[in-house]
PDB file of C-alpha atoms and ligand atoms in Angstrom:
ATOM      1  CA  UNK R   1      15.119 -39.442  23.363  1.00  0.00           C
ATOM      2  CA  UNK R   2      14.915 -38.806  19.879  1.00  0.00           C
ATOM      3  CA  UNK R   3      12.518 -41.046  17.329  1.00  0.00           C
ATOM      4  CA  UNK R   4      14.055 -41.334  14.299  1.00  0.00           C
ATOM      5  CA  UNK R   5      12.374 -44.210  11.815  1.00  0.00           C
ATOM      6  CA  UNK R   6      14.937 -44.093   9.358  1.00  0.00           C
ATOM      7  CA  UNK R   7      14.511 -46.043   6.221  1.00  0.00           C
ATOM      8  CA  UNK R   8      11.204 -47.478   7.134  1.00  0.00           C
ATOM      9  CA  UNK R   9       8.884 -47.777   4.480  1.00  0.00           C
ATOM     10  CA  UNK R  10       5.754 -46.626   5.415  1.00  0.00           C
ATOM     11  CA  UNK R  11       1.743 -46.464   4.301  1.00  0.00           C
ATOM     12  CA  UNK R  12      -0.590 -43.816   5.283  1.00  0.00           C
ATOM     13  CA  UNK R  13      -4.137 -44.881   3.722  1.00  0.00           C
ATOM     14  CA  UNK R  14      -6.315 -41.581   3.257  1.00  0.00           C
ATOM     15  CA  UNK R  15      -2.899 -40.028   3.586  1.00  0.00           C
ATOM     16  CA  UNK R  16      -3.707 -36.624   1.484  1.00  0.00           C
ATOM     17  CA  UNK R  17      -6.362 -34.849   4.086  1.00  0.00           C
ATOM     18  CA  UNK R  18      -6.677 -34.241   7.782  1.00  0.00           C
ATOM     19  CA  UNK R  19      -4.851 -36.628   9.993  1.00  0.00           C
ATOM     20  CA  UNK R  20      -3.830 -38.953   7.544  1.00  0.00           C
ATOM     21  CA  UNK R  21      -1.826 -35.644   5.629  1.00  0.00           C
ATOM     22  CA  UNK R  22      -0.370 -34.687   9.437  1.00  0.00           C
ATOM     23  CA  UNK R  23       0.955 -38.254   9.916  1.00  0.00           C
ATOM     24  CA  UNK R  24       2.278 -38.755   6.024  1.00  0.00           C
ATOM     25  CA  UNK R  25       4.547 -35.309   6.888  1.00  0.00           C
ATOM     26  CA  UNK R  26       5.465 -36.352  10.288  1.00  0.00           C
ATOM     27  CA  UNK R  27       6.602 -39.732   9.377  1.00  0.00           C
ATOM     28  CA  UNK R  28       8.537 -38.193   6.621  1.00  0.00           C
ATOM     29  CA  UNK R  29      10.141 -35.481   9.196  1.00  0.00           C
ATOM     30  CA  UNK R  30      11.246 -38.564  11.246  1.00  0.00           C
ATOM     31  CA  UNK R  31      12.755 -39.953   8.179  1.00  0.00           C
ATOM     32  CA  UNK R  32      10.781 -42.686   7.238  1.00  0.00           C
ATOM     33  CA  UNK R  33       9.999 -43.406   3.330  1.00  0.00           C
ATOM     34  CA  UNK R  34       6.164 -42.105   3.082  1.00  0.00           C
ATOM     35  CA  UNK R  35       3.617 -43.557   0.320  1.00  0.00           C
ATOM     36  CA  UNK R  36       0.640 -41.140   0.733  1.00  0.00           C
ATOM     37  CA  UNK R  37      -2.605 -43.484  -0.229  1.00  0.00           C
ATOM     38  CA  UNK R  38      -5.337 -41.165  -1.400  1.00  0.00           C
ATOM     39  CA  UNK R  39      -8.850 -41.615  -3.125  1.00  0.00           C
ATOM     40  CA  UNK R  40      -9.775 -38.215  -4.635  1.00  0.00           C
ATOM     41  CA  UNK R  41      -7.497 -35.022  -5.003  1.00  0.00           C
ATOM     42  CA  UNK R  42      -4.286 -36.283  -6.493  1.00  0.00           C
ATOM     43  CA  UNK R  43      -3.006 -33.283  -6.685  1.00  0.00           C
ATOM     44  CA  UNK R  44      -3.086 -32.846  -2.990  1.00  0.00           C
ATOM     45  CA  UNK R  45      -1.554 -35.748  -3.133  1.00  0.00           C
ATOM     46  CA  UNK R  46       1.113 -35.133  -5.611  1.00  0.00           C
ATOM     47  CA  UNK R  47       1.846 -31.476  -4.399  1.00  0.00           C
ATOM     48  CA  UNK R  48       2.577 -33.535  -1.092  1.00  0.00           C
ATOM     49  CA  UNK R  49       5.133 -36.147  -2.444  1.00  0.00           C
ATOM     50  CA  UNK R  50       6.832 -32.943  -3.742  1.00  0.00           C
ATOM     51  CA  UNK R  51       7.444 -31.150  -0.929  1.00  0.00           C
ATOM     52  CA  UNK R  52       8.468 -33.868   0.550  1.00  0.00           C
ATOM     53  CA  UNK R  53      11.138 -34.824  -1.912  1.00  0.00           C
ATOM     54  CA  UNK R  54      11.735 -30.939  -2.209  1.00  0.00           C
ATOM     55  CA  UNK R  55      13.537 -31.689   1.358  1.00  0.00           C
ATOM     56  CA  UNK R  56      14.982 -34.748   0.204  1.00  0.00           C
ATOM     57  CA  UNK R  57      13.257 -37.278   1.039  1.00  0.00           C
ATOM     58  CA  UNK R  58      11.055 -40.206  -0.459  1.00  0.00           C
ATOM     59  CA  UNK R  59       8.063 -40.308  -1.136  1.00  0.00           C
ATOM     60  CA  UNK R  60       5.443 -41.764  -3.476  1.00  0.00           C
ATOM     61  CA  UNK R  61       1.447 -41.663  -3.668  1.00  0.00           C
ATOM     62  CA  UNK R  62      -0.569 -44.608  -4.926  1.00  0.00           C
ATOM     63  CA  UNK R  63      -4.725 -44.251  -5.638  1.00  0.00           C
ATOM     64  CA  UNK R  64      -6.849 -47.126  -4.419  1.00  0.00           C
ATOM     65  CA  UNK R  65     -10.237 -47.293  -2.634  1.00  0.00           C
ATOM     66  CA  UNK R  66      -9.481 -48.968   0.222  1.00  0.00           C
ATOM     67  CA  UNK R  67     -12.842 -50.639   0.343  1.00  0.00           C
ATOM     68  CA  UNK R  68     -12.341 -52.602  -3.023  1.00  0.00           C
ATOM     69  CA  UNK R  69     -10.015 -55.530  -2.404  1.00  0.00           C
ATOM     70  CA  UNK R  70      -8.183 -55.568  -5.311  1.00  0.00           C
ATOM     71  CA  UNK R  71      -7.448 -52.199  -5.517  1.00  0.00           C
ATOM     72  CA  UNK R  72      -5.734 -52.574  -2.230  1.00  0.00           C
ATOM     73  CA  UNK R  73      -3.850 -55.490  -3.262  1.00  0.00           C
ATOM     74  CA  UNK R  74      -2.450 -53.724  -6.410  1.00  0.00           C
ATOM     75  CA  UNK R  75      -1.722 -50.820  -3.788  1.00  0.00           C
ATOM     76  CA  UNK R  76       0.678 -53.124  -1.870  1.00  0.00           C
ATOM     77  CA  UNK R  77       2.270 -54.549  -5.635  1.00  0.00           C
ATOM     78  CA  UNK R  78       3.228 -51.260  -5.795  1.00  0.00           C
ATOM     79  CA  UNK R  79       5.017 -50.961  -2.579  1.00  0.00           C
ATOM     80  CA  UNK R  80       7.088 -54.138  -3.495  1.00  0.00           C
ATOM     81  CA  UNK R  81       7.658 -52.829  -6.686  1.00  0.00           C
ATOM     82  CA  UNK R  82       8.722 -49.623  -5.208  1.00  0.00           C
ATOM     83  CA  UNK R  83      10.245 -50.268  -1.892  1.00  0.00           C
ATOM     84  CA  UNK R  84      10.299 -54.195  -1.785  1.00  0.00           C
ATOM     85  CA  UNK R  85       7.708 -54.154   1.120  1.00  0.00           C
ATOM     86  CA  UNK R  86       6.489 -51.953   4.157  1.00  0.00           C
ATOM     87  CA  UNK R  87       7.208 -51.774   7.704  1.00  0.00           C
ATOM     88  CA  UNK R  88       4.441 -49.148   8.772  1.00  0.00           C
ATOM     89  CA  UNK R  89       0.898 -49.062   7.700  1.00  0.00           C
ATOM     90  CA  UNK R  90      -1.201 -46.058   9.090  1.00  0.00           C
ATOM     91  CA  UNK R  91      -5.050 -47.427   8.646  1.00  0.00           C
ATOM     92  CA  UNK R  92      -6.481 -44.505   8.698  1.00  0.00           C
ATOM     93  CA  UNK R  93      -9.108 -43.621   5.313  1.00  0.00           C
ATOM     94  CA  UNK R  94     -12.424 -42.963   6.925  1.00  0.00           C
ATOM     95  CA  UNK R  95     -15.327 -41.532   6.880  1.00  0.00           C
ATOM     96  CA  UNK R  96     -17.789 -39.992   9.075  1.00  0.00           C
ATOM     97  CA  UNK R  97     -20.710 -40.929   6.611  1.00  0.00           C
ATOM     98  CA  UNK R  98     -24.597 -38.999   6.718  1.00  0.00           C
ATOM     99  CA  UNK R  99     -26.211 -38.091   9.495  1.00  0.00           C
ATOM    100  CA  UNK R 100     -29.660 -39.671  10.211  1.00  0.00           C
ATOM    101  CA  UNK R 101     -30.776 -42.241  12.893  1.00  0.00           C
ATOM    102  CA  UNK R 102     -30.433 -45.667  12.215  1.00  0.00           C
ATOM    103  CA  UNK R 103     -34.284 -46.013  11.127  1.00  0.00           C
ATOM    104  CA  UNK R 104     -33.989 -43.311   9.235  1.00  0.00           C
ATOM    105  CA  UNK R 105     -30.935 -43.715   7.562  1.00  0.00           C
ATOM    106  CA  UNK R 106     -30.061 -45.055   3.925  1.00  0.00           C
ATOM    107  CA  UNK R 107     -28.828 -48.502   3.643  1.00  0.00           C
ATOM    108  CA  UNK R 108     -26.032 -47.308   1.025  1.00  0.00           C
ATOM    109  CA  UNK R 109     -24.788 -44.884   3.400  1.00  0.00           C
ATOM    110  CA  UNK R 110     -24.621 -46.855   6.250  1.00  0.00           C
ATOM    111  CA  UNK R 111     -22.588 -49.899   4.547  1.00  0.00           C
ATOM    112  CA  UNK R 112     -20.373 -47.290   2.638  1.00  0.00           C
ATOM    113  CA  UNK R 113     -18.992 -46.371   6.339  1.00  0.00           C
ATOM    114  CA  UNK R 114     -18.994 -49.720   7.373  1.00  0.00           C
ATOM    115  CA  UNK R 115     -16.807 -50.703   3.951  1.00  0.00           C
ATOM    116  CA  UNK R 116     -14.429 -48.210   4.299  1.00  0.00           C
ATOM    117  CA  UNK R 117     -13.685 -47.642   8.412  1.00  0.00           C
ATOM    118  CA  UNK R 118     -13.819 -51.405   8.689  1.00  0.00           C
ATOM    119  CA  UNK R 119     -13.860 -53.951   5.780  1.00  0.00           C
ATOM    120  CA  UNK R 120     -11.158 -51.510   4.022  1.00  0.00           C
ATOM    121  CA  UNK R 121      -8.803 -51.292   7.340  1.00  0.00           C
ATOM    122  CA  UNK R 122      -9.110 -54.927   7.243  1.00  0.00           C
ATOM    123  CA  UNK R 123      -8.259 -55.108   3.651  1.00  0.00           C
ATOM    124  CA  UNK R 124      -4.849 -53.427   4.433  1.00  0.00           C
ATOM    125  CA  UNK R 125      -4.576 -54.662   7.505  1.00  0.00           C
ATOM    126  CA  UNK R 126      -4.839 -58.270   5.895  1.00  0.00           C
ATOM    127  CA  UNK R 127      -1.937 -57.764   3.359  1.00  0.00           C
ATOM    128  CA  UNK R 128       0.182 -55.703   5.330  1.00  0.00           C
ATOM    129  CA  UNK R 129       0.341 -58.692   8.156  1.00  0.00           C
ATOM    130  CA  UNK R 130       1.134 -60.969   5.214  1.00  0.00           C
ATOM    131  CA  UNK R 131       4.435 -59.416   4.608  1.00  0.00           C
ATOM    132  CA  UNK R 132       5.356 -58.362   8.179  1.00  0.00           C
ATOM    133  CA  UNK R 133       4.379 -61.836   9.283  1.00  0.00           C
ATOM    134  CA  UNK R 134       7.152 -62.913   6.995  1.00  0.00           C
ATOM    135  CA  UNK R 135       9.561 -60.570   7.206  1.00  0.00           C
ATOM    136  CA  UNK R 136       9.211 -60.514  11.325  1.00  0.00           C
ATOM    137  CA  UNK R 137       8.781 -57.151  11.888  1.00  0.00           C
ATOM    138  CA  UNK R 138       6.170 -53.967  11.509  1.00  0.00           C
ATOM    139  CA  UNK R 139       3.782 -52.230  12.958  1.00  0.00           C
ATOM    140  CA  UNK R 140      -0.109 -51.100  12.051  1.00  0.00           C
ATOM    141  CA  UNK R 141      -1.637 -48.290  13.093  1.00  0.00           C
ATOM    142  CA  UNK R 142      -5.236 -48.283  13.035  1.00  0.00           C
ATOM    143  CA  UNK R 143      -6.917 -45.134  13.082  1.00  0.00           C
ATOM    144  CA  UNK R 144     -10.069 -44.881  15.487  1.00  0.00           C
ATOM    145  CA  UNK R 145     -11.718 -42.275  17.560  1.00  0.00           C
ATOM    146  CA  UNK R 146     -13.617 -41.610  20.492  1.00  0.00           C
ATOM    147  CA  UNK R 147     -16.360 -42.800  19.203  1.00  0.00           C
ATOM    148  CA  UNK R 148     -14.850 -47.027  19.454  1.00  0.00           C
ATOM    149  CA  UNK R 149     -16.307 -46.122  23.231  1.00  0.00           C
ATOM    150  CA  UNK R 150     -18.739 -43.042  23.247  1.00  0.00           C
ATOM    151  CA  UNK R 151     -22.198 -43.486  21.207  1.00  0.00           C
ATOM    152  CA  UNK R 152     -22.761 -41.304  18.877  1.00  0.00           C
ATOM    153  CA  UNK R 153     -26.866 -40.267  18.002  1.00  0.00           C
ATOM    154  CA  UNK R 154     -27.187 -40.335  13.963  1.00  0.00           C
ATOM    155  CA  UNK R 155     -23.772 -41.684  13.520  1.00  0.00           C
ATOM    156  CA  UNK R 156     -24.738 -45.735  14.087  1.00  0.00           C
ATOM    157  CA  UNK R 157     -22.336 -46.503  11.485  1.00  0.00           C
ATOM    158  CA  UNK R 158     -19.386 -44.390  12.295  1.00  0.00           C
ATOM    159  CA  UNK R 159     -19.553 -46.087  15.593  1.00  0.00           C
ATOM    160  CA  UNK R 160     -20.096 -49.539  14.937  1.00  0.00           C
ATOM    161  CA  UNK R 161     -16.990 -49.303  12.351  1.00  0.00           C
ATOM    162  CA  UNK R 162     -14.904 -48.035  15.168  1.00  0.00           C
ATOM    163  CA  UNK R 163     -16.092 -50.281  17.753  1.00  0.00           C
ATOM    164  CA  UNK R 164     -15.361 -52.933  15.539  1.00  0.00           C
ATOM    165  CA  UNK R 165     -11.815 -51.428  14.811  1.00  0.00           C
ATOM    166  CA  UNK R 166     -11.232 -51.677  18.323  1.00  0.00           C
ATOM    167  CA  UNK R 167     -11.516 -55.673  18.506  1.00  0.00           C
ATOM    168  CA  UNK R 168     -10.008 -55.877  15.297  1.00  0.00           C
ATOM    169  CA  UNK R 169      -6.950 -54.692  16.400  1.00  0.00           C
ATOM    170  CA  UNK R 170      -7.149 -56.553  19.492  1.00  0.00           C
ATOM    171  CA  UNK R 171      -7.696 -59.966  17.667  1.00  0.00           C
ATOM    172  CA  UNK R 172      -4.773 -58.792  15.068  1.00  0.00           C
ATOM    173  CA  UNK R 173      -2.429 -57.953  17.869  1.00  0.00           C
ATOM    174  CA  UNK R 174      -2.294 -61.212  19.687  1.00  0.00           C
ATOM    175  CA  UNK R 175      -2.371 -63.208  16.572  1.00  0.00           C
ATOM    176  CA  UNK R 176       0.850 -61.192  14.868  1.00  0.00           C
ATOM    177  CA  UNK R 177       2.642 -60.623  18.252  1.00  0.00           C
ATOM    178  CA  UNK R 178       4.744 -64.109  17.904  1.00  0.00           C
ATOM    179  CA  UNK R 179       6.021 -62.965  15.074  1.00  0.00           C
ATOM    180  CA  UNK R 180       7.728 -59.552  16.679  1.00  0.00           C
ATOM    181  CA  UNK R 181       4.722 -57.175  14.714  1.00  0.00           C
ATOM    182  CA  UNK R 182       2.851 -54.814  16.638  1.00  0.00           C
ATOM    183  CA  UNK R 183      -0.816 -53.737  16.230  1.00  0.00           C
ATOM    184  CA  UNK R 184      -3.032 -50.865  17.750  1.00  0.00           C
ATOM    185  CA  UNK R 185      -4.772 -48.163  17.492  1.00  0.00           C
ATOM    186  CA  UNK R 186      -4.921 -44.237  18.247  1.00  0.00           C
ATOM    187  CA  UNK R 187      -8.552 -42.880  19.168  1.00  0.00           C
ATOM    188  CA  UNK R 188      -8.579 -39.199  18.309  1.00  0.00           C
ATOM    189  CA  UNK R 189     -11.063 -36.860  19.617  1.00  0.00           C
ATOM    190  CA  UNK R 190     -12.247 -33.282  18.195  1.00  0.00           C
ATOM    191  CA  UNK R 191      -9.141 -32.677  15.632  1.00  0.00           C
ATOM    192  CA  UNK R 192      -9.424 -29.375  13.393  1.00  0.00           C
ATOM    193  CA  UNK R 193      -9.862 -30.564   9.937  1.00  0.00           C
ATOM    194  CA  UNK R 194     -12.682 -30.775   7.409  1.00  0.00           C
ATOM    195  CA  UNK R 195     -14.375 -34.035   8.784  1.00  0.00           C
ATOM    196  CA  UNK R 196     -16.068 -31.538  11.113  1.00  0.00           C
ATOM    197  CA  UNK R 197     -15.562 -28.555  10.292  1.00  0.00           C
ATOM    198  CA  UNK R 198     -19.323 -27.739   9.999  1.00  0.00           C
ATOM    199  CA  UNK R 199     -19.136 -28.006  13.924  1.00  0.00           C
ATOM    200  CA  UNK R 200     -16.443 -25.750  14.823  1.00  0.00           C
ATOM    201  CA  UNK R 201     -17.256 -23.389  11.764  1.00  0.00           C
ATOM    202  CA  UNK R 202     -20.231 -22.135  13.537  1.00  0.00           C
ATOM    203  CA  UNK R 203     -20.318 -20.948  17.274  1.00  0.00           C
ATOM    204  CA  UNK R 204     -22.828 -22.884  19.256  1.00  0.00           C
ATOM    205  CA  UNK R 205     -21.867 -25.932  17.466  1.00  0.00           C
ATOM    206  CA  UNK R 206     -17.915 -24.634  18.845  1.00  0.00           C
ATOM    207  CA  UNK R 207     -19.561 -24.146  22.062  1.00  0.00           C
ATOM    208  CA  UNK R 208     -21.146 -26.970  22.552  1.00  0.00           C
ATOM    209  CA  UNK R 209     -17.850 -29.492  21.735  1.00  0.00           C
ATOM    210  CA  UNK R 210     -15.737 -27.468  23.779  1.00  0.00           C
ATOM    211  CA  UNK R 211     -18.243 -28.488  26.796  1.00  0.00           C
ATOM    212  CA  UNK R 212     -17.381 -32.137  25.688  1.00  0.00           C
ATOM    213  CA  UNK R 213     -13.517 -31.323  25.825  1.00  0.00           C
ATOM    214  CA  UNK R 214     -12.079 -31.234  29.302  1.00  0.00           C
ATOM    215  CA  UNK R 215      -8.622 -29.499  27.989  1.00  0.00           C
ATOM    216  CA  UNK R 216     -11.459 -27.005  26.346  1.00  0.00           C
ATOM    217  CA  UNK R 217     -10.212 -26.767  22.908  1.00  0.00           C
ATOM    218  CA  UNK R 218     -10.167 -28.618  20.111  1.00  0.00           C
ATOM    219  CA  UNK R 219      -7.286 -30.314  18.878  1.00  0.00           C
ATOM    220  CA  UNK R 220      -4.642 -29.807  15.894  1.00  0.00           C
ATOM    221  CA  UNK R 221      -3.742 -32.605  13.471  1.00  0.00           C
ATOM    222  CA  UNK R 222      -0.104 -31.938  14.613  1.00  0.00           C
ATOM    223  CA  UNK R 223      -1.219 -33.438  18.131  1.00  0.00           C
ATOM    224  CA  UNK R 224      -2.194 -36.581  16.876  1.00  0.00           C
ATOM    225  CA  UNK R 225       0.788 -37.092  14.253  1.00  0.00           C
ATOM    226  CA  UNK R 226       3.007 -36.810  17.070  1.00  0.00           C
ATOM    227  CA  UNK R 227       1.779 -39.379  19.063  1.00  0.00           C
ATOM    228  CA  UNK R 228       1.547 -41.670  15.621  1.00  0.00           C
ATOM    229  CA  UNK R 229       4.608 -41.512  15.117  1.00  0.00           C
ATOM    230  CA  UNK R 230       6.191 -42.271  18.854  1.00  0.00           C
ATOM    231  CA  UNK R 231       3.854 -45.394  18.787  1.00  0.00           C
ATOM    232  CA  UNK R 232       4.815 -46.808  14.917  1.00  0.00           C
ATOM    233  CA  UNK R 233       8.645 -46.389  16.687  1.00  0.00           C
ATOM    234  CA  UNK R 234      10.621 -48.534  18.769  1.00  0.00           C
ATOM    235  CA  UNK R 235      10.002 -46.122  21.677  1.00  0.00           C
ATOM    236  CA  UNK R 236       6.933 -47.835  21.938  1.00  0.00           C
ATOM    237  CA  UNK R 237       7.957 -51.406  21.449  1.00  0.00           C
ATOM    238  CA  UNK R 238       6.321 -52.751  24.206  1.00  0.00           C
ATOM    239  CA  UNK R 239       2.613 -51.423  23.221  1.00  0.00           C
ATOM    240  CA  UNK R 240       0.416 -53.709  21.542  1.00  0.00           C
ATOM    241  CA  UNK R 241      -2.991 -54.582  20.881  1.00  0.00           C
ATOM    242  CA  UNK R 242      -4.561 -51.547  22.645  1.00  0.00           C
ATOM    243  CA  UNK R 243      -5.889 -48.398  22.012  1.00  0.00           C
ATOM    244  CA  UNK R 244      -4.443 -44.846  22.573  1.00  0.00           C
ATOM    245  CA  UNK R 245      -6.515 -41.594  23.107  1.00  0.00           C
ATOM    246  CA  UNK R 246      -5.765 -38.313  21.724  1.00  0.00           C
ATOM    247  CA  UNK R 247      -8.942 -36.724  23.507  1.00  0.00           C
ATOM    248  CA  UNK R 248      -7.721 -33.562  25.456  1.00  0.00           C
ATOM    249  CA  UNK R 249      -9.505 -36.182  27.951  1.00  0.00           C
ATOM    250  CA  UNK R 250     -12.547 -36.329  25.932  1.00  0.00           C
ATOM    251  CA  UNK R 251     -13.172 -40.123  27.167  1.00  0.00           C
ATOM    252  CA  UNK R 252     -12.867 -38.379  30.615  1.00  0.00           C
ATOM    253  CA  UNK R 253     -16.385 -37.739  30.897  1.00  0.00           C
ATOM    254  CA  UNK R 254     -16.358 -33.875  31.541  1.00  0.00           C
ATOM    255  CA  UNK R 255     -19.695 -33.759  32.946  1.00  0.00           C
ATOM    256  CA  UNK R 256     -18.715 -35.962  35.948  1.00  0.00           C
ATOM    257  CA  UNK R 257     -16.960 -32.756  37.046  1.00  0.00           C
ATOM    258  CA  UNK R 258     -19.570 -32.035  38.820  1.00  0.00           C
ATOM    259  CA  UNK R 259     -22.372 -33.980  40.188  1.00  0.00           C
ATOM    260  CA  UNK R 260     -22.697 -37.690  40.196  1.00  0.00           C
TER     261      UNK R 260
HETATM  262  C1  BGC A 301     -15.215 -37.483  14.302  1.00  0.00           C
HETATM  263  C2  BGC A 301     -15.371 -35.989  14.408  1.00  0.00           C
HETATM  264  C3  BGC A 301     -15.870 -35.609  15.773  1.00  0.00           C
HETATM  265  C4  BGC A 301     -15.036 -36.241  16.865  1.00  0.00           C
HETATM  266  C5  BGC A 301     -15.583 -35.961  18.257  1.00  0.00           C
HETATM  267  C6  BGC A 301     -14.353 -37.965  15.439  1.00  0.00           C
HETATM  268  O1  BGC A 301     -14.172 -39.325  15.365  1.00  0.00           O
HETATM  269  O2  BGC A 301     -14.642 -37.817  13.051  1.00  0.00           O
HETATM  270  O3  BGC A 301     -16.258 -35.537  13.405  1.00  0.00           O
HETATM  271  O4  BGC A 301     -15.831 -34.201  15.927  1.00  0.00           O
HETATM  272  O5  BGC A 301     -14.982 -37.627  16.665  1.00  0.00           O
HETATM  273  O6  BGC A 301     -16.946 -36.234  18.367  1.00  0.00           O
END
């Protein structure tokens, strides 16, 4: 079977770092029309639509913060202007925010999670559905983690934003379904990029997520673009409303190995 997304005009919010950057380029590989949403770095951002036309094929970037409203509805202005509409929106600019338990931690911090993992996926969520209400057809793509299921000590936020993504995409799914569009989510786990580097930077703090990771290593961006981009495609046109893991079986619960 080969996935080929041809034409489709597609979104990647936070597309210029981490995930977001492996999904833009895999999208594009698979032929789809890529506009690479980004917040800071443009020139990541730029350098990216370049290569990507360098191999001749399209691609814009647009700046917005997804958390401010009308930032995000100029964003998708653009995409009319540009492309007369979208059929793929990867959700996926987030943050894991400060560390500090919930007593502790600032109230600025906590809400600045909470606007950008949830209120901003909404945001884009809310005008992409508009126009793929209308036109019949698309898909979202939220981007989660582990953490929608696993609780997370100093990182209340973080996991109340993806929690929240979870039922979000849920409530989204059944409401757009009559009108052919798809919506779900992919849950990574441990994924090499800067988000956490500081973890697997340093040895013990390597050591100690590898314990959490029944494959035992952590996993590349590359794994998790892959699996975007067979679920935004018609190979996957019966999957809706749910959530997909790219763990290495994190949700697994590696400690029940033994014991119990
Ligand atoms: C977080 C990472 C973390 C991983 C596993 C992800 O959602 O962004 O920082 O390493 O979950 O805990």
């Amino acid at each position: 079977m080969e996935i080929r997304l041809n034409e489709k005009r597609a979104l990647v919010t936070g597309g210029n770092s981490g995930i977001g950057a492996a999904i833009a380029n895999e999208l594009s590989k698979a032929g789809a029309k890529v506009a690479i949403n980004y917040v800071s770095h443009p020139e990541i951002a730029e350098q990216m639509v370049n290569e990507i036309q360098a191999k001749g094929r399209e691609a814009i970037s647009i700046m917005a913060d997804v958390s401010d409203s009308s930032q995000v509805e100029q964003m998708f202005s653009q995409l009319d202007t540009s492309w007369g509409g979208i059929d793929i929106l990867i959700n996926n600019a987030g943050i894991d925010g400060q560390k500090a338990d919930g007593w502790e931690t600032k109230l600025d911090d906590w809400m600045q999670v909470i606007n950008i993992n949830l209120i901003g996926n909404f945001y884009c969520a809310r005008q992409a559905l508009k126009r793929m209400v209308g036109q019949k057809s698309g898909v979202i793509l939220n981007t989660s983690s582990v953490h929608e299921i696993i609780a997370w000590t100093g990182h209340s936020a973080y996991t109340t934003s993806k929690a929240g993504l979870s039922m979000l995409t849920k409530t989204l799914a059944q409401e757009a379904a009559p009108y052919g569009v798809r919506v779900l989510a992919l849950a990574p786990g441990a994924i090499k990029t800067t988000i956490n580097q500081t973890v697997w930077n340093n040895r013990a703090g390597l050591n100690d997520l590898l314990e959490k990771i029944p494959l035992h290593r952590i996993g590349e961006p590359s794994e998790v673009a892959q699996m975007a981009v067979v679920l935004v495609s018609d190979a996957a046109s019966y999957v809706t409303g749910r959530t997909i893991f790219v763990d290495g079986g994190m949700t697994d619960y590696p400690d029940f190995a033994h014991g119990g």
